[in-house]
Amino acid sequence: MSTGENDQMLRGVIDLLRLSSIVLLGLHFYIYCHGTVLDWGLTADFLTGMIRKGQHSPFFTNPHLMKAGVLGLLIVALIGLKGKKDTKAKGSNIIWLLAIGSICYWASPLLMHPAIYSTWNGPLYILLTAFGYILLLTGGARISRLIKVHLDKDVFNELNETFPQVEDYQANEYSINLPAKYNLKGKVRKSWINILAPFRATMIIGSGGAGKSYFIIRHYITQMISKHFTMFLYDFKWDDLSKIAYNAYLKYKDTYPKAPKFYYINFDEPSRTHRCNVIPPDNMMDIADAAESSRTLLLALNRDWTRKSGEFFIESPINFVTAVFWFLKKYRNGKYCTLPHAIEFMQLHYDDLFPILGTENEIEVLIG
């Protein structure tokens, strides 16, 4: 069974093997290019002593054997590596990386030939070998990303083509028309997705970044505004969709029979937003409307109350706010019937507040 602990342990082993490979390559440079290391002042007594003890070992005396050991550790580390699968990964690129890396890695000893000796041989050998090692590491890591996708039997792929699609632009006074492209007989053809009855509802499903807004939503916004529809737009990623809607409003507002208005509400920036009265007195025809406004507001502020509907300590504050709303609606024809006035009014001491509310006969029962 695969668990997080197993994966973490596997990654630790892979990292250890890769680090061991790099350390062994550094030890190879220390032995094979010892003159260069001396010139750079990078020698260490314990390393020199260890090499002297094993100087008769073929692993130390044969540079090709040590480089093979370096490559062996790297291959074992890459076998356990699980890269992210990529359908766009090309095998030819990986082959080129491995081929060039192998040439640089194994052909670098030619630089150390006595016939072309110079002070630059050691540094160039180290650079060329390290470069080949990096290419081998990169190419080997990308092998695990390579994935072959066989779609030969799928009628919707690029090899067997797609089915013919609607290429005619079909429109009416309500339609939404989305431009599209598709592949047919080796040619990319233009088509239209004609939604002739949008009032039947449209559901758009896609993961984040799939292109829902760019390919569909923005066309809905601009086309519906151009056809003189009123729009309520919830802009989750403010202000991406709002800019599209506002620009469409500026473009088409002169075509409306009656000049439209554009409003936006942004709770993150109250100083830069349109405002409205959530308890307009003109919309309260009777006390039931005040009760509905009160219940909606308080249940929205206290989500837990929805499960306790009917309890005394839930209904009591709802009745209290209902009484305040209805009193402000009746007082001076609703001049002060706004939520800020209601909140300020409720700050009064109960000894002063309840006698005032009691002057309105319709709410006398609520405050009883």
GROMACS .gro file of C-alpha atoms in nm:
model
  368
    1MET     CA    1   0.000   0.000   0.000
    2SER     CA    2   0.138   0.340  -0.100
    3THR     CA    3   0.149   0.592   0.184
    4GLY     CA    4   0.294   0.937   0.234
    5GLU     CA    5   0.565   0.794   0.458
    6ASN     CA    6   0.674   0.548   0.188
    7ASP     CA    7   0.692   0.824  -0.073
    8GLN     CA    8   0.890   1.045   0.162
    9MET     CA    9   1.135   0.762   0.237
   10LEU     CA   10   1.173   0.690  -0.136
   11ARG     CA   11   1.250   1.055  -0.207
   12GLY     CA   12   1.510   1.050   0.071
   13VAL     CA   13   1.683   0.745  -0.081
   14ILE     CA   14   1.680   0.903  -0.428
   15ASP     CA   15   1.827   1.226  -0.294
   16LEU     CA   16   2.098   1.030  -0.109
   17LEU     CA   17   2.193   0.836  -0.426
   18ARG     CA   18   2.204   1.153  -0.633
   19LEU     CA   19   2.416   1.329  -0.371
   20SER     CA   20   2.651   1.027  -0.352
   21SER     CA   21   2.690   1.043  -0.729
   22ILE     CA   22   2.784   1.410  -0.714
   23VAL     CA   23   3.028   1.353  -0.426
   24LEU     CA   24   3.194   1.066  -0.614
   25LEU     CA   25   3.226   1.288  -0.924
   26GLY     CA   26   3.390   1.555  -0.709
   27LEU     CA   27   3.632   1.292  -0.573
   28HIS     CA   28   3.710   1.192  -0.931
   29PHE     CA   29   3.800   1.551  -1.014
   30TYR     CA   30   4.014   1.568  -0.698
   31ILE     CA   31   4.215   1.262  -0.807
   32TYR     CA   32   4.230   1.300  -1.184
   33CYS     CA   33   4.288   1.680  -1.184
   34HIS     CA   34   4.498   1.696  -0.866
   35GLY     CA   35   4.734   1.951  -1.018
   36THR     CA   36   4.448   2.190  -1.086
   37VAL     CA   37   4.311   2.136  -0.737
   38LEU     CA   38   4.655   2.220  -0.594
   39ASP     CA   39   4.670   2.540  -0.799
   40TRP     CA   40   4.327   2.640  -0.667
   41GLY     CA   41   4.428   2.561  -0.308
   42LEU     CA   42   4.138   2.323  -0.253
   43THR     CA   43   4.331   2.022  -0.121
   44ALA     CA   44   4.238   1.847   0.202
   45ASP     CA   45   4.476   1.630   0.406
   46PHE     CA   46   4.218   1.366   0.499
   47LEU     CA   47   4.119   1.321   0.133
   48THR     CA   48   4.480   1.295   0.023
   49GLY     CA   49   4.551   1.038   0.294
   50MET     CA   50   4.246   0.832   0.199
   51ILE     CA   51   4.349   0.831  -0.167
   52ARG     CA   52   4.703   0.719  -0.078
   53LYS     CA   53   4.566   0.424   0.116
   54GLY     CA   54   4.359   0.314  -0.182
   55GLN     CA   55   4.606   0.410  -0.453
   56HIS     CA   56   4.649   0.049  -0.563
   57SER     CA   57   4.276  -0.003  -0.605
   58PRO     CA   58   4.164  -0.001  -0.972
   59PHE     CA   59   3.866   0.213  -0.867
   60PHE     CA   60   4.108   0.497  -0.786
   61THR     CA   61   4.365   0.437  -1.057
   62ASN     CA   62   4.121   0.385  -1.346
   63PRO     CA   63   3.933   0.715  -1.415
   64HIS     CA   64   3.684   0.544  -1.648
   65LEU     CA   65   3.587   0.297  -1.376
   66MET     CA   66   3.520   0.578  -1.129
   67LYS     CA   67   3.315   0.772  -1.387
   68ALA     CA   68   3.118   0.454  -1.453
   69GLY     CA   69   3.046   0.431  -1.080
   70VAL     CA   70   2.927   0.794  -1.081
   71LEU     CA   71   2.697   0.721  -1.372
   72GLY     CA   72   2.573   0.400  -1.211
   73LEU     CA   73   2.463   0.582  -0.896
   74LEU     CA   74   2.291   0.845  -1.109
   75ILE     CA   75   2.101   0.582  -1.312
   76VAL     CA   76   1.978   0.406  -0.995
   77ALA     CA   77   1.858   0.744  -0.859
   78LEU     CA   78   1.676   0.823  -1.185
   79ILE     CA   79   1.503   0.482  -1.192
   80GLY     CA   80   1.316   0.570  -0.872
   81LEU     CA   81   1.233   0.923  -0.989
   82LYS     CA   82   0.867   0.987  -1.071
   83GLY     CA   83   0.838   1.299  -1.280
   84LYS     CA   84   0.519   1.481  -1.366
   85LYS     CA   85   0.370   1.327  -1.678
   86ASP     CA   86   0.369   1.558  -1.979
   87THR     CA   87   0.188   1.476  -2.304
   88LYS     CA   88   0.397   1.739  -2.485
   89ALA     CA   89   0.732   1.585  -2.389
   90LYS     CA   90   0.923   1.475  -2.699
   91GLY     CA   91   1.148   1.171  -2.705
   92SER     CA   92   1.376   1.333  -2.964
   93ASN     CA   93   1.470   1.613  -2.724
   94ILE     CA   94   1.553   1.362  -2.452
   95ILE     CA   95   1.766   1.156  -2.694
   96TRP     CA   96   1.963   1.466  -2.792
   97LEU     CA   97   2.027   1.553  -2.428
   98LEU     CA   98   2.146   1.201  -2.347
   99ALA     CA   99   2.358   1.176  -2.663
  100ILE     CA  100   2.536   1.511  -2.617
  101GLY     CA  101   2.574   1.447  -2.244
  102SER     CA  102   2.731   1.104  -2.305
  103ILE     CA  103   2.976   1.247  -2.560
  104CYS     CA  104   3.085   1.527  -2.328
  105TYR     CA  105   3.103   1.296  -2.028
  106TRP     CA  106   3.305   1.015  -2.188
  107ALA     CA  107   3.512   1.216  -2.440
  108SER     CA  108   3.644   1.469  -2.187
  109PRO     CA  109   3.962   1.261  -2.107
  110LEU     CA  110   4.088   1.356  -2.455
  111LEU     CA  111   4.163   1.699  -2.308
  112MET     CA  112   4.415   1.539  -2.071
  113HIS     CA  113   4.622   1.383  -2.350
  114PRO     CA  114   4.994   1.467  -2.311
  115ALA     CA  115   5.014   1.594  -2.668
  116ILE     CA  116   4.779   1.887  -2.592
  117TYR     CA  117   4.888   1.955  -2.236
  118SER     CA  118   4.839   2.308  -2.101
  119THR     CA  119   4.741   2.476  -1.777
  120TRP     CA  120   4.381   2.491  -1.902
  121ASN     CA  121   4.342   2.117  -1.950
  122GLY     CA  122   4.229   2.050  -1.593
  123PRO     CA  123   3.966   2.328  -1.571
  124LEU     CA  124   3.832   2.243  -1.918
  125TYR     CA  125   3.812   1.873  -1.828
  126ILE     CA  126   3.614   1.956  -1.512
  127LEU     CA  127   3.379   2.191  -1.701
  128LEU     CA  128   3.317   1.949  -1.990
  129THR     CA  129   3.262   1.648  -1.764
  130ALA     CA  130   3.032   1.844  -1.532
  131PHE     CA  131   2.840   1.976  -1.834
  132GLY     CA  132   2.794   1.623  -1.968
  133TYR     CA  133   2.683   1.504  -1.622
  134ILE     CA  134   2.420   1.782  -1.602
  135LEU     CA  135   2.286   1.693  -1.949
  136LEU     CA  136   2.263   1.326  -1.853
  137LEU     CA  137   2.085   1.419  -1.531
  138THR     CA  138   1.840   1.647  -1.716
  139GLY     CA  139   1.768   1.394  -1.991
  140GLY     CA  140   1.729   1.108  -1.747
  141ALA     CA  141   1.490   1.309  -1.531
  142ARG     CA  142   1.275   1.392  -1.834
  143ILE     CA  143   1.239   1.027  -1.933
  144SER     CA  144   0.994   0.977  -1.646
  145ARG     CA  145   0.786   1.269  -1.781
  146LEU     CA  146   0.750   1.111  -2.123
  147ILE     CA  147   0.408   0.964  -2.178
  148LYS     CA  148   0.274   0.813  -2.498
  149VAL     CA  149  -0.088   0.890  -2.578
  150HIS     CA  150  -0.241   0.656  -2.836
  151LEU     CA  151  -0.557   0.808  -2.977
  152ASP     CA  152  -0.565   0.620  -3.309
  153LYS     CA  153  -0.899   0.463  -3.223
  154ASP     CA  154  -1.058   0.787  -3.100
  155VAL     CA  155  -1.275   0.954  -3.364
  156PHE     CA  156  -1.221   1.297  -3.207
  157ASN     CA  157  -0.840   1.316  -3.238
  158GLU     CA  158  -0.627   1.500  -3.493
  159LEU     CA  159  -0.545   1.181  -3.690
  160ASN     CA  160  -0.897   1.053  -3.758
  161GLU     CA  161  -1.042   1.405  -3.757
  162THR     CA  162  -1.352   1.533  -3.584
  163PHE     CA  163  -1.710   1.531  -3.702
  164PRO     CA  164  -1.841   1.821  -3.918
  165GLN     CA  165  -1.970   2.102  -3.702
  166VAL     CA  166  -2.202   2.399  -3.752
  167GLU     CA  167  -2.025   2.668  -3.952
  168ASP     CA  168  -2.325   2.895  -4.006
  169TYR     CA  169  -2.385   3.198  -3.786
  170GLN     CA  170  -2.740   3.160  -3.656
  171ALA     CA  171  -2.876   3.446  -3.450
  172ASN     CA  172  -3.199   3.582  -3.308
  173GLU     CA  173  -3.287   3.856  -3.060
  174TYR     CA  174  -3.190   3.634  -2.765
  175SER     CA  175  -2.908   3.419  -2.903
  176ILE     CA  176  -2.549   3.388  -2.784
  177ASN     CA  177  -2.299   3.302  -3.058
  178LEU     CA  178  -1.958   3.168  -2.960
  179PRO     CA  179  -1.683   3.157  -3.224
  180ALA     CA  180  -1.490   2.829  -3.240
  181LYS     CA  181  -1.244   2.628  -3.450
  182TYR     CA  182  -1.215   2.258  -3.528
  183ASN     CA  183  -0.998   2.026  -3.738
  184LEU     CA  184  -1.144   1.843  -4.036
  185LYS     CA  185  -0.949   1.666  -4.311
  186GLY     CA  186  -0.623   1.823  -4.206
  187LYS     CA  187  -0.760   2.179  -4.210
  188VAL     CA  188  -0.856   2.406  -3.923
  189ARG     CA  189  -1.207   2.534  -3.997
  190LYS     CA  190  -1.408   2.808  -3.829
  191SER     CA  191  -1.741   2.724  -3.668
  192TRP     CA  192  -2.008   2.875  -3.444
  193ILE     CA  193  -2.167   2.748  -3.125
  194ASN     CA  194  -2.513   2.902  -3.154
  195ILE     CA  195  -2.712   2.911  -2.831
  196LEU     CA  196  -3.053   3.015  -2.963
  197ALA     CA  197  -3.249   2.974  -2.638
  198PRO     CA  198  -3.026   3.090  -2.349
  199PHE     CA  199  -3.327   3.121  -2.117
  200ARG     CA  200  -3.334   2.742  -2.089
  201ALA     CA  201  -3.022   2.793  -1.872
  202THR     CA  202  -2.657   2.731  -1.951
  203MET     CA  203  -2.422   2.541  -1.724
  204ILE     CA  204  -2.047   2.594  -1.774
  205ILE     CA  205  -1.813   2.344  -1.609
  206GLY     CA  206  -1.433   2.360  -1.611
  207SER     CA  207  -1.135   2.358  -1.380
  208GLY     CA  208  -0.944   2.670  -1.284
  209GLY     CA  209  -0.763   2.822  -1.580
  210ALA     CA  210  -0.958   2.617  -1.836
  211GLY     CA  211  -1.067   2.932  -2.021
  212LYS     CA  212  -1.433   2.958  -1.914
  213SER     CA  213  -1.426   3.337  -1.882
  214TYR     CA  214  -1.222   3.401  -2.196
  215PHE     CA  215  -1.407   3.169  -2.437
  216ILE     CA  216  -1.762   3.182  -2.300
  217ILE     CA  217  -1.840   3.425  -2.019
  218ARG     CA  218  -1.705   3.739  -2.187
  219HIS     CA  219  -1.914   3.669  -2.498
  220TYR     CA  220  -2.223   3.625  -2.283
  221ILE     CA  221  -2.157   3.959  -2.114
  222THR     CA  222  -2.089   4.164  -2.426
  223GLN     CA  223  -2.362   4.009  -2.641
  224MET     CA  224  -2.636   4.029  -2.378
  225ILE     CA  225  -2.551   4.396  -2.307
  226SER     CA  226  -2.552   4.469  -2.681
  227LYS     CA  227  -2.906   4.322  -2.695
  228HIS     CA  228  -3.029   4.557  -2.421
  229PHE     CA  229  -3.060   4.303  -2.139
  230THR     CA  230  -3.028   4.396  -1.775
  231MET     CA  231  -2.740   4.208  -1.615
  232PHE     CA  232  -2.654   4.107  -1.260
  233LEU     CA  233  -2.287   4.010  -1.259
  234TYR     CA  234  -2.102   3.843  -0.971
  235ASP     CA  235  -1.732   3.914  -1.029
  236PHE     CA  236  -1.546   3.658  -0.819
  237LYS     CA  237  -1.207   3.776  -0.949
  238TRP     CA  238  -1.268   4.149  -0.920
  239ASP     CA  239  -1.233   4.338  -1.146
  240ASP     CA  240  -1.180   4.111  -1.449
  241LEU     CA  241  -1.543   4.064  -1.554
  242SER     CA  242  -1.643   4.411  -1.434
  243LYS     CA  243  -1.407   4.574  -1.685
  244ILE     CA  244  -1.558   4.370  -1.968
  245ALA     CA  245  -1.912   4.464  -1.861
  246TYR     CA  246  -1.827   4.832  -1.814
  247ASN     CA  247  -1.657   4.862  -2.152
  248ALA     CA  248  -1.956   4.692  -2.317
  249TYR     CA  249  -2.186   4.934  -2.129
  250LEU     CA  250  -1.992   5.234  -2.262
  251LYS     CA  251  -2.000   5.093  -2.615
  252TYR     CA  252  -2.373   5.013  -2.634
  253LYS     CA  253  -2.540   5.250  -2.387
  254ASP     CA  254  -2.634   5.496  -2.663
  255THR     CA  255  -2.828   5.224  -2.845
  256TYR     CA  256  -3.073   5.167  -2.556
  257PRO     CA  257  -3.423   5.322  -2.586
  258LYS     CA  258  -3.371   5.459  -2.234
  259ALA     CA  259  -3.023   5.538  -2.105
  260PRO     CA  260  -2.911   5.253  -1.873
  261LYS     CA  261  -2.711   5.291  -1.553
  262PHE     CA  262  -2.410   5.098  -1.431
  263TYR     CA  263  -2.372   5.016  -1.061
  264TYR     CA  264  -2.118   4.806  -0.874
  265ILE     CA  265  -2.094   4.702  -0.511
  266ASN     CA  266  -1.755   4.613  -0.366
  267PHE     CA  267  -1.756   4.514   0.000
  268ASP     CA  268  -1.375   4.525   0.017
  269GLU     CA  269  -1.368   4.898  -0.067
  270PRO     CA  270  -1.681   5.061   0.081
  271SER     CA  271  -1.549   5.410  -0.002
  272ARG     CA  272  -1.542   5.322  -0.374
  273THR     CA  273  -1.874   5.152  -0.427
  274HIS     CA  274  -2.235   5.231  -0.499
  275ARG     CA  275  -2.466   5.201  -0.201
  276CYS     CA  276  -2.832   5.116  -0.156
  277ASN     CA  277  -3.086   5.106   0.121
  278VAL     CA  278  -3.147   4.741   0.212
  279ILE     CA  279  -3.473   4.829   0.392
  280PRO     CA  280  -3.640   5.083   0.159
  281PRO     CA  281  -3.967   5.205   0.313
  282ASP     CA  282  -4.147   5.208  -0.023
  283ASN     CA  283  -4.106   4.830  -0.048
  284MET     CA  284  -4.258   4.764   0.296
  285MET     CA  285  -4.629   4.737   0.224
  286ASP     CA  286  -4.716   4.580   0.560
  287ILE     CA  287  -4.545   4.455   0.875
  288ALA     CA  288  -4.489   4.111   0.717
  289ASP     CA  289  -4.238   4.274   0.479
  290ALA     CA  290  -4.052   4.422   0.777
  291ALA     CA  291  -4.049   4.080   0.945
  292GLU     CA  292  -3.910   3.917   0.629
  293SER     CA  293  -3.634   4.180   0.602
  294SER     CA  294  -3.546   4.134   0.969
  295ARG     CA  295  -3.535   3.755   0.945
  296THR     CA  296  -3.324   3.758   0.627
  297LEU     CA  297  -3.074   4.002   0.774
  298LEU     CA  298  -3.028   3.829   1.110
  299LEU     CA  299  -3.012   3.476   0.967
  300ALA     CA  300  -2.747   3.596   0.721
  301LEU     CA  301  -2.542   3.736   1.010
  302ASN     CA  302  -2.595   3.428   1.228
  303ARG     CA  303  -2.587   3.112   1.016
  304ASP     CA  304  -2.637   2.886   1.319
  305TRP     CA  305  -2.981   3.038   1.377
  306THR     CA  306  -3.119   2.865   1.069
  307ARG     CA  307  -3.105   2.534   1.259
  308LYS     CA  308  -3.273   2.682   1.566
  309SER     CA  309  -3.570   2.847   1.399
  310GLY     CA  310  -3.868   2.878   1.632
  311GLU     CA  311  -3.670   2.898   1.958
  312PHE     CA  312  -3.740   3.192   2.189
  313PHE     CA  313  -3.387   3.336   2.183
  314ILE     CA  314  -3.396   3.331   1.801
  315GLU     CA  315  -3.746   3.465   1.742
  316SER     CA  316  -3.715   3.735   2.011
  317PRO     CA  317  -3.437   3.939   1.841
  318ILE     CA  318  -3.609   3.891   1.503
  319ASN     CA  319  -3.930   4.038   1.647
  320PHE     CA  320  -3.731   4.321   1.807
  321VAL     CA  321  -3.561   4.419   1.478
  322THR     CA  322  -3.895   4.385   1.297
  323ALA     CA  323  -4.047   4.634   1.539
  324VAL     CA  324  -3.759   4.878   1.482
  325PHE     CA  325  -3.784   4.850   1.102
  326TRP     CA  326  -4.161   4.903   1.100
  327PHE     CA  327  -4.142   5.197   1.341
  328LEU     CA  328  -3.882   5.372   1.119
  329LYS     CA  329  -4.098   5.303   0.813
  330LYS     CA  330  -4.400   5.471   0.975
  331TYR     CA  331  -4.206   5.757   1.138
  332ARG     CA  332  -4.213   6.069   0.916
  333ASN     CA  333  -4.300   5.862   0.609
  334GLY     CA  334  -3.983   5.653   0.634
  335LYS     CA  335  -3.739   5.944   0.626
  336TYR     CA  336  -3.501   5.757   0.859
  337CYS     CA  337  -3.581   5.402   0.745
  338THR     CA  338  -3.225   5.290   0.670
  339LEU     CA  339  -3.003   5.026   0.824
  340PRO     CA  340  -2.755   5.275   0.981
  341HIS     CA  341  -3.045   5.465   1.144
  342ALA     CA  342  -3.190   5.135   1.270
  343ILE     CA  343  -2.857   5.033   1.425
  344GLU     CA  344  -2.815   5.374   1.589
  345PHE     CA  345  -3.176   5.370   1.712
  346MET     CA  346  -3.125   5.031   1.879
  347GLN     CA  347  -2.834   5.173   2.080
  348LEU     CA  348  -3.080   5.364   2.300
  349HIS     CA  349  -3.137   5.242   2.654
  350TYR     CA  350  -3.430   5.003   2.676
  351ASP     CA  351  -3.610   5.235   2.920
  352ASP     CA  352  -3.616   5.499   2.645
  353LEU     CA  353  -3.645   5.274   2.342
  354PHE     CA  354  -3.946   5.057   2.429
  355PRO     CA  355  -4.179   5.345   2.521
  356ILE     CA  356  -4.102   5.503   2.183
  357LEU     CA  357  -4.174   5.177   2.000
  358GLY     CA  358  -4.493   5.139   2.202
  359THR     CA  359  -4.639   5.449   2.036
  360GLU     CA  360  -4.692   5.243   1.719
  361ASN     CA  361  -4.997   5.020   1.766
  362GLU     CA  362  -4.900   4.762   1.501
  363ILE     CA  363  -4.581   4.661   1.682
  364GLU     CA  364  -4.712   4.676   2.036
  365VAL     CA  365  -4.761   4.299   2.038
  366LEU     CA  366  -4.404   4.238   1.914
  367ILE     CA  367  -4.243   4.441   2.190
  368GLY     CA  368  -4.473   4.306   2.459
   0.00000   0.00000   0.00000
